[in-house]
Tab-separated table of C-alpha atoms and ligand atoms in Angstrom:
chain	number	residue	atom	x	y	z
A	1	UNK	CA	-100.050	24.919	-15.482
A	2	UNK	CA	-101.777	23.864	-12.286
A	3	UNK	CA	-101.452	26.193	-9.329
A	4	UNK	CA	-100.068	24.865	-6.063
A	5	UNK	CA	-99.720	26.593	-2.733
A	6	UNK	CA	-98.004	25.679	0.493
A	7	UNK	CA	-96.934	27.308	3.741
A	8	UNK	CA	-94.030	26.568	6.045
A	9	UNK	CA	-93.777	27.596	9.672
A	10	UNK	CA	-90.616	29.402	10.749
A	11	UNK	CA	-89.851	27.495	13.909
A	12	UNK	CA	-86.110	26.990	14.253
A	13	UNK	CA	-82.922	25.913	12.524
A	14	UNK	CA	-83.388	24.140	9.201
A	15	UNK	CA	-82.502	20.472	9.522
A	16	UNK	CA	-82.017	17.487	7.275
A	17	UNK	CA	-85.548	16.276	8.037
A	18	UNK	CA	-87.064	19.584	6.834
A	19	UNK	CA	-84.963	19.406	3.696
A	20	UNK	CA	-85.699	15.786	2.756
A	21	UNK	CA	-89.328	15.949	3.853
A	22	UNK	CA	-90.491	19.238	2.364
A	23	UNK	CA	-88.015	21.851	1.108
A	24	UNK	CA	-86.540	19.647	-1.607
A	25	UNK	CA	-90.001	18.872	-2.979
A	26	UNK	CA	-91.189	22.475	-2.854
A	27	UNK	CA	-88.188	23.560	-4.895
A	28	UNK	CA	-88.548	20.683	-7.341
A	29	UNK	CA	-92.186	21.645	-7.982
A	30	UNK	CA	-91.373	25.059	-9.411
A	31	UNK	CA	-90.483	23.261	-12.648
A	32	UNK	CA	-93.922	21.863	-13.279
A	33	UNK	CA	-96.435	24.048	-11.419
A	34	UNK	CA	-97.374	27.658	-10.862
A	35	UNK	CA	-96.057	27.883	-7.303
A	36	UNK	CA	-97.051	29.965	-4.296
A	37	UNK	CA	-95.040	29.394	-1.156
A	38	UNK	CA	-95.252	31.433	1.992
A	39	UNK	CA	-93.686	31.712	5.415
A	40	UNK	CA	-96.500	30.954	7.871
A	41	UNK	CA	-95.335	33.368	10.551
A	42	UNK	CA	-98.852	33.999	11.924
A	43	UNK	CA	-99.180	30.282	12.559
A	44	UNK	CA	-95.756	30.229	14.216
A	45	UNK	CA	-96.928	32.989	16.536
A	46	UNK	CA	-99.037	30.358	18.314
A	47	UNK	CA	-95.771	28.861	19.632
A	48	UNK	CA	-92.890	31.340	19.166
A	49	UNK	CA	-93.123	34.158	21.716
A	50	UNK	CA	-89.675	35.715	21.471
A	51	UNK	CA	-89.488	38.554	18.887
A	52	UNK	CA	-85.736	38.121	18.323
A	53	UNK	CA	-86.220	34.448	17.615
A	54	UNK	CA	-89.227	35.133	15.423
A	55	UNK	CA	-87.233	37.528	13.217
A	56	UNK	CA	-84.343	35.094	13.008
A	57	UNK	CA	-86.530	32.100	12.170
A	58	UNK	CA	-88.358	33.999	9.419
A	59	UNK	CA	-85.141	35.223	7.826
A	60	UNK	CA	-83.371	31.879	8.212
A	61	UNK	CA	-86.229	30.064	6.556
A	62	UNK	CA	-86.216	32.504	3.647
A	63	UNK	CA	-82.433	32.273	3.328
A	64	UNK	CA	-82.545	28.486	3.393
A	65	UNK	CA	-85.110	28.222	0.603
A	66	UNK	CA	-83.263	30.718	-1.572
A	67	UNK	CA	-79.880	29.109	-0.873
A	68	UNK	CA	-81.282	25.679	-1.716
A	69	UNK	CA	-82.573	26.801	-5.100
A	70	UNK	CA	-85.965	28.473	-4.795
A	71	UNK	CA	-86.213	30.750	-7.819
A	72	UNK	CA	-88.291	33.850	-7.004
A	73	UNK	CA	-89.067	34.241	-10.717
A	74	UNK	CA	-90.760	30.868	-10.744
A	75	UNK	CA	-92.180	30.677	-7.227
A	76	UNK	CA	-94.121	33.504	-5.606
A	77	UNK	CA	-92.380	33.457	-2.234
A	78	UNK	CA	-94.000	35.653	0.418
A	79	UNK	CA	-94.613	36.356	4.078
A	80	UNK	CA	-98.082	35.557	5.417
A	81	UNK	CA	-98.275	38.389	7.973
A	82	UNK	CA	-97.517	41.003	5.295
A	83	UNK	CA	-100.912	40.311	3.746
A	84	UNK	CA	-103.856	41.327	5.959
A	85	UNK	CA	-106.069	39.471	3.470
A	86	UNK	CA	-105.182	36.225	5.276
A	87	UNK	CA	-106.497	37.277	8.678
A	88	UNK	CA	-109.431	39.097	7.144
A	89	UNK	CA	-110.637	36.079	5.226
A	90	UNK	CA	-109.937	33.988	8.330
A	91	UNK	CA	-112.513	36.023	10.268
A	92	UNK	CA	-115.125	35.731	7.542
A	93	UNK	CA	-114.603	31.964	7.448
A	94	UNK	CA	-114.774	31.880	11.267
A	95	UNK	CA	-118.352	33.083	11.062
A	96	UNK	CA	-119.445	29.974	9.122
A	97	UNK	CA	-117.195	27.395	10.818
A	98	UNK	CA	-118.666	25.322	13.635
A	99	UNK	CA	-116.802	24.776	16.890
A	100	UNK	CA	-117.387	21.046	16.457
A	101	UNK	CA	-115.293	20.919	13.292
A	102	UNK	CA	-112.326	22.510	15.056
A	103	UNK	CA	-112.782	20.415	18.188
A	104	UNK	CA	-112.149	17.315	16.085
A	105	UNK	CA	-108.703	18.500	14.921
A	106	UNK	CA	-105.941	16.063	15.923
A	107	UNK	CA	-103.442	18.869	16.480
A	108	UNK	CA	-105.821	20.635	18.872
A	109	UNK	CA	-106.714	17.444	20.751
A	110	UNK	CA	-103.009	16.603	21.048
A	111	UNK	CA	-102.201	20.035	22.432
A	112	UNK	CA	-104.936	19.663	25.047
A	113	UNK	CA	-103.930	16.134	26.010
A	114	UNK	CA	-100.152	16.587	26.105
A	115	UNK	CA	-100.232	20.157	27.337
A	116	UNK	CA	-97.210	20.831	25.118
A	117	UNK	CA	-98.738	24.020	23.747
A	118	UNK	CA	-100.903	26.647	25.352
A	119	UNK	CA	-104.553	26.088	24.484
A	120	UNK	CA	-105.112	29.580	23.060
A	121	UNK	CA	-107.919	30.798	20.813
A	122	UNK	CA	-105.254	31.205	18.105
A	123	UNK	CA	-104.239	27.569	18.335
A	124	UNK	CA	-107.877	26.482	18.239
A	125	UNK	CA	-108.489	28.659	15.193
A	126	UNK	CA	-105.302	27.571	13.443
A	127	UNK	CA	-107.095	25.430	10.825
A	128	UNK	CA	-109.355	28.322	9.781
A	129	UNK	CA	-106.367	30.592	9.179
A	130	UNK	CA	-104.861	27.761	7.178
A	131	UNK	CA	-108.082	27.463	5.175
A	132	UNK	CA	-107.933	31.216	4.466
A	133	UNK	CA	-104.269	30.893	3.393
A	134	UNK	CA	-105.232	28.276	0.882
A	135	UNK	CA	-108.593	29.482	-0.418
A	136	UNK	CA	-107.334	33.022	-1.150
A	137	UNK	CA	-105.201	31.606	-3.965
A	138	UNK	CA	-107.675	29.000	-5.286
A	139	UNK	CA	-104.937	26.402	-5.851
A	140	UNK	CA	-105.664	22.954	-7.319
A	141	UNK	CA	-103.148	21.238	-5.063
A	142	UNK	CA	-101.615	21.772	-1.643
A	143	UNK	CA	-98.351	19.877	-1.073
A	144	UNK	CA	-98.158	18.932	2.597
A	145	UNK	CA	-96.906	16.210	4.896
A	146	UNK	CA	-99.166	13.392	6.078
A	147	UNK	CA	-99.727	15.245	9.388
A	148	UNK	CA	-101.487	18.076	7.551
A	149	UNK	CA	-104.015	15.928	5.704
A	150	UNK	CA	-106.789	16.686	8.172
A	151	UNK	CA	-106.190	20.416	7.828
A	152	UNK	CA	-106.763	20.177	4.077
A	153	UNK	CA	-109.954	18.179	4.652
A	154	UNK	CA	-111.124	20.923	7.006
A	155	UNK	CA	-110.289	23.526	4.362
A	156	UNK	CA	-112.509	21.637	1.922
A	157	UNK	CA	-115.342	21.456	4.485
A	158	UNK	CA	-115.105	25.194	5.087
A	159	UNK	CA	-115.020	25.923	1.339
A	160	UNK	CA	-118.114	23.759	0.792
A	161	UNK	CA	-119.955	25.597	3.545
A	162	UNK	CA	-119.028	28.986	2.072
A	163	UNK	CA	-120.046	27.918	-1.443
A	164	UNK	CA	-123.388	26.604	-0.168
A	165	UNK	CA	-124.075	29.783	1.776
A	166	UNK	CA	-122.928	32.448	-0.664
A	167	UNK	CA	-122.691	30.707	-4.046
A	168	UNK	CA	-119.887	28.902	-5.853
A	169	UNK	CA	-116.656	30.720	-4.976
A	170	UNK	CA	-113.885	28.354	-3.951
A	171	UNK	CA	-112.690	25.351	-5.966
A	172	UNK	CA	-111.910	22.450	-3.598
A	173	UNK	CA	-108.150	21.907	-3.264
A	174	UNK	CA	-106.597	18.448	-3.081
A	175	UNK	CA	-103.680	17.595	-0.812
A	176	UNK	CA	-100.522	16.481	-2.602
A	177	UNK	CA	-98.754	14.032	-0.339
A	178	UNK	CA	-95.524	12.547	-1.682
A	179	UNK	CA	-95.400	8.723	-1.644
A	180	UNK	CA	-91.765	8.585	-0.623
A	181	UNK	CA	-92.352	10.095	2.792
A	182	UNK	CA	-89.504	8.085	4.291
A	183	UNK	CA	-89.118	8.950	7.940
A	184	UNK	CA	-85.804	10.719	8.398
A	185	UNK	CA	-84.291	9.458	11.658
A	186	UNK	CA	-82.701	11.926	14.044
A	187	UNK	CA	-79.425	11.381	15.859
A	188	UNK	CA	-81.204	9.284	18.529
A	189	UNK	CA	-83.226	7.165	16.079
A	190	UNK	CA	-86.607	8.844	16.641
A	191	UNK	CA	-88.078	10.925	13.808
A	192	UNK	CA	-85.844	13.978	13.253
A	193	UNK	CA	-87.574	16.909	14.880
A	194	UNK	CA	-86.639	20.115	16.618
A	195	UNK	CA	-88.833	19.144	19.554
A	196	UNK	CA	-86.756	16.001	20.210
A	197	UNK	CA	-83.430	17.887	20.011
A	198	UNK	CA	-82.070	15.244	17.630
A	199	UNK	CA	-81.543	17.271	14.467
A	200	UNK	CA	-78.714	17.678	12.000
A	201	UNK	CA	-78.818	21.337	11.050
A	202	UNK	CA	-77.649	21.725	7.477
A	203	UNK	CA	-76.653	25.387	7.817
A	204	UNK	CA	-74.903	25.084	11.187
A	205	UNK	CA	-71.192	25.948	11.316
A	206	UNK	CA	-68.850	23.050	10.603
A	207	UNK	CA	-67.922	22.461	14.251
A	208	UNK	CA	-71.546	22.132	15.382
A	209	UNK	CA	-72.427	20.036	12.368
A	210	UNK	CA	-69.542	17.688	13.148
A	211	UNK	CA	-70.676	17.440	16.758
A	212	UNK	CA	-74.199	16.507	15.676
A	213	UNK	CA	-72.986	13.821	13.250
A	214	UNK	CA	-70.454	12.363	15.691
A	215	UNK	CA	-73.218	12.240	18.306
A	216	UNK	CA	-75.431	9.881	16.277
A	217	UNK	CA	-76.393	6.856	18.363
A	218	UNK	CA	-74.828	3.540	17.280
A	219	UNK	CA	-74.711	0.084	18.853
A	220	UNK	CA	-71.633	-1.400	20.497
A	221	UNK	CA	-70.519	-3.839	17.769
A	222	UNK	CA	-66.696	-3.796	17.903
A	223	UNK	CA	-64.763	-2.260	15.017
A	224	UNK	CA	-63.502	-5.529	13.522
A	225	UNK	CA	-66.940	-7.249	13.481
A	226	UNK	CA	-69.329	-7.103	10.491
A	227	UNK	CA	-72.226	-4.690	10.981
A	228	UNK	CA	-75.808	-4.498	9.788
A	229	UNK	CA	-76.211	-1.362	7.650
A	230	UNK	CA	-80.027	-1.488	7.709
A	231	UNK	CA	-80.264	-1.001	11.464
A	232	UNK	CA	-77.748	1.856	11.542
A	233	UNK	CA	-78.879	5.503	11.638
A	234	UNK	CA	-75.608	6.698	10.087
A	235	UNK	CA	-76.118	4.405	7.117
A	236	UNK	CA	-79.773	5.402	6.700
A	237	UNK	CA	-78.919	9.102	6.658
A	238	UNK	CA	-76.054	8.496	4.233
A	239	UNK	CA	-78.319	6.565	1.865
A	240	UNK	CA	-80.810	9.445	1.805
A	241	UNK	CA	-78.178	11.729	0.255
A	242	UNK	CA	-75.898	9.320	-1.651
A	243	UNK	CA	-76.275	7.653	-5.053
A	244	UNK	CA	-77.341	3.964	-5.089
A	245	UNK	CA	-73.762	3.037	-6.014
A	246	UNK	CA	-72.239	4.929	-3.091
A	247	UNK	CA	-74.849	3.410	-0.818
A	248	UNK	CA	-74.086	-0.176	-1.803
A	249	UNK	CA	-70.368	0.453	-1.476
A	250	UNK	CA	-70.918	1.661	2.100
A	251	UNK	CA	-73.145	-1.349	2.806
A	252	UNK	CA	-70.320	-3.639	1.661
A	253	UNK	CA	-67.898	-1.937	4.075
A	254	UNK	CA	-70.343	-2.483	6.951
A	255	UNK	CA	-70.762	-6.167	6.121
A	256	UNK	CA	-67.053	-6.822	5.641
A	257	UNK	CA	-66.086	-5.750	9.163
A	258	UNK	CA	-62.963	-3.820	10.139
A	259	UNK	CA	-64.922	-0.654	9.517
A	260	UNK	CA	-66.037	1.333	12.546
A	261	UNK	CA	-69.013	3.599	13.140
A	262	UNK	CA	-66.551	6.477	13.515
A	263	UNK	CA	-65.425	5.869	9.919
A	264	UNK	CA	-69.036	5.795	8.749
A	265	UNK	CA	-69.758	9.068	10.532
A	266	UNK	CA	-66.805	10.735	8.822
A	267	UNK	CA	-68.164	9.635	5.444
A	268	UNK	CA	-71.615	10.946	6.349
A	269	UNK	CA	-70.231	14.305	7.472
A	270	UNK	CA	-68.279	14.632	4.223
A	271	UNK	CA	-71.384	13.700	2.248
A	272	UNK	CA	-73.409	16.410	3.998
A	273	UNK	CA	-70.692	19.011	3.445
A	274	UNK	CA	-70.395	18.065	-0.254
A	275	UNK	CA	-74.131	17.871	-0.849
A	276	UNK	CA	-74.909	21.174	0.833
A	277	UNK	CA	-71.601	22.900	0.046
A	278	UNK	CA	-72.928	25.350	-2.574
A	279	UNK	CA	-76.106	26.034	-0.564
A	280	UNK	CA	-74.101	26.638	2.624
A	281	UNK	CA	-71.953	29.133	0.740
A	282	UNK	CA	-75.001	30.984	-0.609
A	283	UNK	CA	-76.573	30.967	2.849
A	284	UNK	CA	-73.496	32.709	4.305
A	285	UNK	CA	-73.566	35.281	1.500
A	286	UNK	CA	-77.240	35.991	2.137
A	287	UNK	CA	-76.432	36.274	5.829
A	288	UNK	CA	-74.198	39.201	4.993
A	289	UNK	CA	-76.833	40.781	2.746
A	290	UNK	CA	-80.219	40.358	4.421
A	291	UNK	CA	-81.573	43.081	2.091
A	292	UNK	CA	-81.490	40.617	-0.804
A	293	UNK	CA	-83.775	38.264	1.092
A	294	UNK	CA	-86.046	41.046	2.295
A	295	UNK	CA	-86.433	42.356	-1.252
A	296	UNK	CA	-87.328	38.946	-2.614
A	297	UNK	CA	-90.056	38.684	0.006
A	298	UNK	CA	-91.314	42.221	-0.680
A	299	UNK	CA	-91.666	41.415	-4.357
A	300	UNK	CA	-93.362	38.125	-3.538
A	301	UNK	CA	-95.760	39.907	-1.174
A	302	UNK	CA	-96.774	42.294	-3.943
A	303	UNK	CA	-97.416	39.471	-6.410
A	304	UNK	CA	-99.379	37.462	-3.858
A	305	UNK	CA	-101.465	40.492	-2.936
A	306	UNK	CA	-102.781	40.770	-6.492
A	307	UNK	CA	-104.418	37.367	-6.234
A	308	UNK	CA	-105.353	37.497	-2.553
A	309	UNK	CA	-106.868	40.981	-2.863
A	310	UNK	CA	-109.018	39.900	-5.782
A	311	UNK	CA	-110.392	36.871	-3.957
A	312	UNK	CA	-111.087	38.859	-0.802
A	313	UNK	CA	-112.977	41.447	-2.822
A	314	UNK	CA	-115.066	38.700	-4.397
A	315	UNK	CA	-115.804	37.316	-0.924
A	316	UNK	CA	-116.749	40.725	0.467
A	317	UNK	CA	-119.065	41.317	-2.442
A	318	UNK	CA	-120.737	37.929	-2.068
A	319	UNK	CA	-121.221	38.360	1.671
A	320	UNK	CA	-122.741	41.841	1.249
A	321	UNK	CA	-119.912	43.761	2.867
A	322	UNK	CA	-119.202	45.836	-0.239
A	323	UNK	CA	-122.001	48.375	-0.716
A	324	UNK	CA	-121.583	49.518	-4.299
B	401	LIG	N1	-99.852	24.061	9.156
B	401	LIG	C1	-98.766	23.903	8.198
B	401	LIG	C2	-97.620	23.134	8.871
B	401	LIG	O1	-97.410	23.257	10.052
B	401	LIG	C3	-98.258	25.232	7.709
B	401	LIG	C4	-99.302	25.946	6.912
B	401	LIG	C5	-99.966	27.087	7.273
B	401	LIG	C6	-99.771	25.565	5.629
B	401	LIG	N2	-100.807	27.461	6.283
B	401	LIG	C7	-100.740	26.567	5.261
B	401	LIG	C8	-99.496	24.510	4.750
B	401	LIG	C9	-101.410	26.487	4.036
B	401	LIG	C10	-100.174	24.443	3.548
B	401	LIG	C11	-101.136	25.433	3.186
B	401	LIG	O2	-96.912	22.437	8.176
């Protein structure tokens, strides 16, 4: 079985875009790959500065994955900061990585241009930590979104440089980017993202969830008039969760007229509650028993450490840091 590895930043409430874009695929993959998945809390530290929030985001992310079906027997699920191997390898890789490589990173250039994030050394060095995350586990594939493609290319560049300097050590990982990366629209029609405040949070309480769904932007076509399903956010979101049959039946209602956006929103809300019903229930149970989640992570950390420790030892030997 091929080994895959991916990391997810704990950065806020879990929304429909996270689920459809990444979580669903990560969980699906445990059937056909040897999976390593970690909570990239050290990366999140470049933007999250509130310790209460940090703790909550880490736990919520873990709860969400477990509630949605991550099986800790199949996927090694762990917390990045619990393994000092990540930062240690990061430093060693820092010593062979040129400033120029990092200066070309889109994420860094964006942060400088838009001034949305503080231009810290940590943010600049972000891709090297990511390279360390990946190379420690020598995976064949790294499932990521399109926006992370450059980071995987940088990981390969860094691995090549290490191999050339110290001898063949790291196999070069390939990115695994799903073809069906449909953009999930947020409630205002832009891409769903925490930073736009347009999310539908799948584990929010029912009242907040309802508020988010009812707040989806629609045009002003009157109730009795036929409507175009394709240009409607409510319809698009519904189709992402519904069967093809349910989707075409909703499309017919739109085209017939006499069916309002309020009706469509009610159907969407019900669909979300049905689809995520069991996961929402598990999430609440885990909320009451955070120990369950913490134990899963502790066990994952121990499993991950076996692999990461071995690679780091190999690296320290090759670089001359181990004396015997
Ligand atoms: N940078 C990734 C993101 O924001 C998260 C991440 C950190 C990651 N380390 C990784 C992804 C290693 C894949 C492999 O999505």
